[in-house]
Amino acid sequence: MERMRRVRNSTLIFYYVFTVCAAVLCMLRESTVYNGLLVLAAFLLPAVPHVLYRLCRLRPVYLLEVVFDGFVLAAVSFASLFGGYELIPYWDKILHFLSGFLFAVLGTAVYFANKPGHALDPADAFNAALYTWMFAMMSAVLWEIWEYLVSFSGADPQQVALTGVGDTMGDIIVCTIGGLITAISCWKYLRHIGENRRKGLMMHLFEAYYRENIQNRL
């Protein structure tokens, strides 16, 4: 726990140093209200886990915070502020693919947080995996709805003018694939409870959250 807390603090320092530099470059490149909101979001998003801890009375899960900070760094600070979308081909699709993994892990946590008894059971393998996958797909759709609403500000995050519905559908598809991979990992993980089993990063993230905030309810 203490080691992961130190890792998270180091990650956060790097995050803000990079974000400050990226924010300056972004505003020098084009000082708009939209970019100003992106800068504000980049500085506020790392606080989201702490807000959730307080609102939901959760124990800190530093591994999840490190992964969350890394994703926000890649998606907002690097991609939107620093210009990563132009620097790396298909960076947008890579981010949506990774978001499928993260939302699926969140879905797994939600499933067991609401399951009576909260116990991990091989009998839950199919239902939990399906819920995990559907949760990721739902998140992808909600994100695209959000981007559509943002487009009324004059920005075009869905690139409708350039791709029509192509960008939106591509984002949903790659997120769905990421969610499916995590769902399969979840299914295998639950099917082999109590045995020597290999866990990917996603199930490590789930286990970290489960130990701190669900297992103690058993």
CSV table of C-alpha atoms in Angstrom, one decimal:
chain,number,residue,atom,x,y,z
A,1,MET,CA,0.0,0.0,0.0
A,2,GLU,CA,2.7,2.5,1.0
A,3,ARG,CA,4.8,1.6,-2.0
A,4,MET,CA,1.9,2.2,-4.4
A,5,ARG,CA,1.1,5.5,-2.7
A,6,ARG,CA,4.7,6.7,-3.4
A,7,VAL,CA,4.4,5.5,-7.0
A,8,ARG,CA,1.1,7.4,-7.3
A,9,ASN,CA,2.6,10.6,-5.9
A,10,SER,CA,5.6,10.4,-8.3
A,11,THR,CA,3.2,9.8,-11.2
A,12,LEU,CA,1.1,12.8,-10.2
A,13,ILE,CA,4.2,15.1,-10.1
A,14,PHE,CA,5.2,14.0,-13.6
A,15,TYR,CA,1.6,14.4,-14.7
A,16,TYR,CA,1.4,18.1,-13.6
A,17,VAL,CA,4.8,19.0,-14.9
A,18,PHE,CA,3.9,17.7,-18.3
A,19,THR,CA,0.4,19.2,-18.2
A,20,VAL,CA,1.7,22.6,-17.4
A,21,CYS,CA,4.1,22.5,-20.4
A,22,ALA,CA,1.4,21.1,-22.7
A,23,ALA,CA,-1.2,23.7,-21.5
A,24,VAL,CA,1.2,26.6,-22.3
A,25,LEU,CA,1.9,25.2,-25.7
A,26,CYS,CA,-1.8,24.7,-26.4
A,27,MET,CA,-2.8,28.2,-25.4
A,28,LEU,CA,0.0,29.8,-27.3
A,29,ARG,CA,-1.0,27.7,-30.4
A,30,GLU,CA,-4.7,28.7,-30.2
A,31,SER,CA,-6.2,30.6,-27.3
A,32,THR,CA,-9.9,29.6,-27.4
A,33,VAL,CA,-12.6,28.9,-24.8
A,34,TYR,CA,-12.6,25.3,-25.8
A,35,ASN,CA,-8.9,24.9,-25.2
A,36,GLY,CA,-9.2,26.8,-22.0
A,37,LEU,CA,-11.8,24.2,-20.8
A,38,LEU,CA,-9.5,21.4,-21.9
A,39,VAL,CA,-6.7,22.9,-19.7
A,40,LEU,CA,-9.1,23.2,-16.8
A,41,ALA,CA,-10.2,19.6,-17.2
A,42,ALA,CA,-6.6,18.4,-17.4
A,43,PHE,CA,-5.8,20.0,-14.0
A,44,LEU,CA,-9.0,18.9,-12.3
A,45,LEU,CA,-9.4,15.3,-13.5
A,46,PRO,CA,-6.7,13.7,-11.2
A,47,ALA,CA,-8.9,14.8,-8.3
A,48,VAL,CA,-11.8,12.7,-9.4
A,49,PRO,CA,-10.7,9.5,-7.5
A,50,HIS,CA,-10.4,11.5,-4.3
A,51,VAL,CA,-13.9,13.0,-4.8
A,52,LEU,CA,-15.3,9.5,-5.4
A,53,TYR,CA,-13.6,8.2,-2.3
A,54,ARG,CA,-15.3,10.8,-0.1
A,55,LEU,CA,-18.7,10.7,-1.8
A,56,CYS,CA,-18.9,6.9,-1.8
A,57,ARG,CA,-16.8,6.3,1.4
A,58,LEU,CA,-14.2,4.2,-0.4
A,59,ARG,CA,-10.7,3.3,0.6
A,60,PRO,CA,-7.9,4.5,-1.7
A,61,VAL,CA,-6.8,2.2,-4.5
A,62,TYR,CA,-3.5,3.6,-5.6
A,63,LEU,CA,-2.9,1.2,-8.5
A,64,LEU,CA,-6.2,2.4,-10.1
A,65,GLU,CA,-5.2,6.0,-9.5
A,66,VAL,CA,-1.9,5.5,-11.3
A,67,VAL,CA,-3.6,3.9,-14.3
A,68,PHE,CA,-6.3,6.6,-14.3
A,69,ASP,CA,-3.7,9.4,-14.2
A,70,GLY,CA,-1.8,7.7,-17.0
A,71,PHE,CA,-4.9,7.5,-19.2
A,72,VAL,CA,-5.9,11.1,-18.5
A,73,LEU,CA,-2.3,12.2,-19.4
A,74,ALA,CA,-2.5,10.3,-22.7
A,75,ALA,CA,-6.0,11.4,-23.5
A,76,VAL,CA,-6.1,15.0,-22.4
A,77,SER,CA,-2.6,16.4,-21.7
A,78,PHE,CA,-0.8,14.7,-24.5
A,79,ALA,CA,-3.5,14.2,-27.1
A,80,SER,CA,-5.6,17.4,-26.8
A,81,LEU,CA,-3.1,19.9,-25.3
A,82,PHE,CA,0.2,18.8,-26.6
A,83,GLY,CA,-1.1,17.7,-30.0
A,84,GLY,CA,-0.7,14.0,-29.8
A,85,TYR,CA,-3.6,13.3,-32.2
A,86,GLU,CA,-1.5,14.9,-35.0
A,87,LEU,CA,1.8,13.3,-33.9
A,88,ILE,CA,0.7,9.7,-33.6
A,89,PRO,CA,-1.6,8.1,-36.3
A,90,TYR,CA,-4.7,6.5,-34.9
A,91,TRP,CA,-4.0,7.8,-31.4
A,92,ASP,CA,-7.7,8.5,-30.9
A,93,LYS,CA,-8.6,4.9,-31.7
A,94,ILE,CA,-5.9,3.6,-29.4
A,95,LEU,CA,-7.3,5.7,-26.6
A,96,HIS,CA,-10.9,4.5,-27.2
A,97,PHE,CA,-9.6,0.9,-27.3
A,98,LEU,CA,-7.9,1.3,-23.9
A,99,SER,CA,-11.0,3.0,-22.5
A,100,GLY,CA,-12.8,-0.3,-23.3
A,101,PHE,CA,-10.5,-2.1,-20.9
A,102,LEU,CA,-10.9,0.6,-18.1
A,103,PHE,CA,-14.7,0.8,-18.4
A,104,ALA,CA,-15.0,-3.0,-18.4
A,105,VAL,CA,-13.0,-3.2,-15.1
A,106,LEU,CA,-15.3,-0.6,-13.7
A,107,GLY,CA,-18.2,-2.7,-14.8
A,108,THR,CA,-16.8,-5.7,-13.1
A,109,ALA,CA,-16.4,-3.8,-9.8
A,110,VAL,CA,-20.0,-2.5,-10.1
A,111,TYR,CA,-21.3,-6.0,-10.7
A,112,PHE,CA,-19.7,-7.4,-7.5
A,113,ALA,CA,-20.4,-4.3,-5.4
A,114,ASN,CA,-24.1,-4.8,-6.1
A,115,LYS,CA,-24.2,-8.6,-5.9
A,116,PRO,CA,-25.7,-9.9,-2.7
A,117,GLY,CA,-22.9,-11.2,-0.5
A,118,HIS,CA,-20.3,-9.7,-2.9
A,119,ALA,CA,-18.4,-13.1,-3.1
A,120,LEU,CA,-16.4,-14.1,-6.1
A,121,ASP,CA,-18.0,-17.3,-7.4
A,122,PRO,CA,-17.2,-19.4,-10.5
A,123,ALA,CA,-21.0,-19.5,-11.1
A,124,ASP,CA,-20.9,-15.8,-11.8
A,125,ALA,CA,-18.3,-16.1,-14.6
A,126,PHE,CA,-20.7,-15.8,-17.6
A,127,ASN,CA,-23.0,-13.2,-16.1
A,128,ALA,CA,-20.2,-11.0,-14.7
A,129,ALA,CA,-18.3,-11.2,-18.0
A,130,LEU,CA,-21.4,-10.2,-20.0
A,131,TYR,CA,-22.2,-7.4,-17.6
A,132,THR,CA,-18.6,-6.2,-17.9
A,133,TRP,CA,-18.8,-6.1,-21.7
A,134,MET,CA,-22.2,-4.4,-21.8
A,135,PHE,CA,-20.9,-1.8,-19.3
A,136,ALA,CA,-18.0,-1.0,-21.6
A,137,MET,CA,-20.3,-0.7,-24.6
A,138,MET,CA,-22.7,1.6,-22.7
A,139,SER,CA,-19.8,3.8,-21.7
A,140,ALA,CA,-18.7,4.1,-25.3
A,141,VAL,CA,-22.1,5.2,-26.4
A,142,LEU,CA,-22.5,7.7,-23.5
A,143,TRP,CA,-19.1,9.2,-24.4
A,144,GLU,CA,-20.1,9.7,-28.0
A,145,ILE,CA,-23.3,11.4,-26.9
A,146,TRP,CA,-21.2,13.7,-24.8
A,147,GLU,CA,-19.0,14.5,-27.8
A,148,TYR,CA,-22.1,15.2,-29.8
A,149,LEU,CA,-23.3,17.7,-27.1
A,150,VAL,CA,-19.8,19.3,-27.1
A,151,SER,CA,-20.2,19.9,-30.9
A,152,PHE,CA,-22.8,22.5,-30.2
A,153,SER,CA,-20.0,24.7,-28.8
A,154,GLY,CA,-18.5,25.0,-32.3
A,155,ALA,CA,-15.9,22.3,-31.8
A,156,ASP,CA,-16.0,19.0,-33.8
A,157,PRO,CA,-14.7,16.3,-31.6
A,158,GLN,CA,-16.5,13.6,-33.6
A,159,GLN,CA,-14.9,14.9,-36.9
A,160,VAL,CA,-18.4,14.8,-38.5
A,161,ALA,CA,-17.3,17.3,-41.2
A,162,LEU,CA,-14.4,15.0,-42.2
A,163,THR,CA,-15.7,11.5,-41.6
A,164,GLY,CA,-19.5,11.7,-41.2
A,165,VAL,CA,-20.4,8.9,-38.8
A,166,GLY,CA,-17.1,7.0,-39.5
A,167,ASP,CA,-15.2,8.4,-36.5
A,168,THR,CA,-18.0,7.9,-34.1
A,169,MET,CA,-18.6,4.3,-35.2
A,170,GLY,CA,-14.9,3.5,-35.2
A,171,ASP,CA,-14.6,4.8,-31.6
A,172,ILE,CA,-17.5,2.7,-30.4
A,173,ILE,CA,-16.2,-0.4,-32.2
A,174,VAL,CA,-12.7,-0.3,-30.8
A,175,CYS,CA,-14.0,0.4,-27.2
A,176,THR,CA,-16.3,-2.6,-27.6
A,177,ILE,CA,-13.4,-4.8,-28.6
A,178,GLY,CA,-11.4,-3.6,-25.6
A,179,GLY,CA,-14.3,-4.3,-23.4
A,180,LEU,CA,-14.8,-7.8,-24.9
A,181,ILE,CA,-11.1,-8.7,-24.2
A,182,THR,CA,-11.5,-7.7,-20.6
A,183,ALA,CA,-14.8,-9.6,-20.4
A,184,ILE,CA,-13.0,-12.8,-21.6
A,185,SER,CA,-10.3,-12.1,-19.0
A,186,CYS,CA,-13.0,-11.7,-16.3
A,187,TRP,CA,-14.6,-15.0,-17.4
A,188,LYS,CA,-11.3,-16.9,-17.2
A,189,TYR,CA,-10.4,-15.3,-13.9
A,190,LEU,CA,-13.7,-16.3,-12.2
A,191,ARG,CA,-13.7,-19.8,-13.7
A,192,HIS,CA,-10.4,-20.6,-12.0
A,193,ILE,CA,-10.9,-19.1,-8.6
A,194,GLY,CA,-8.7,-20.9,-6.0
A,195,GLU,CA,-6.4,-22.3,-8.6
A,196,ASN,CA,-3.1,-21.0,-9.9
A,197,ARG,CA,-4.3,-18.6,-12.6
A,198,ARG,CA,-2.7,-16.0,-14.7
A,199,LYS,CA,-4.1,-12.5,-14.2
A,200,GLY,CA,-3.7,-9.7,-16.7
A,201,LEU,CA,-3.5,-6.0,-15.7
A,202,MET,CA,-7.2,-5.6,-15.8
A,203,MET,CA,-8.0,-8.3,-13.3
A,204,HIS,CA,-5.1,-7.0,-11.1
A,205,LEU,CA,-6.9,-3.6,-11.1
A,206,PHE,CA,-10.2,-5.3,-10.2
A,207,GLU,CA,-8.6,-7.3,-7.4
A,208,ALA,CA,-7.0,-4.2,-5.9
A,209,TYR,CA,-10.4,-2.5,-5.8
A,210,TYR,CA,-12.1,-5.6,-4.6
A,211,ARG,CA,-9.7,-6.2,-1.7
A,212,GLU,CA,-10.0,-2.6,-0.4
A,213,ASN,CA,-13.7,-1.8,-1.0
A,214,ILE,CA,-15.8,-5.0,-1.5
A,215,GLN,CA,-14.2,-7.9,0.3
A,216,ASN,CA,-14.5,-6.3,3.7
A,217,ARG,CA,-18.2,-6.4,3.3
A,218,LEU,CA,-18.3,-10.3,3.2
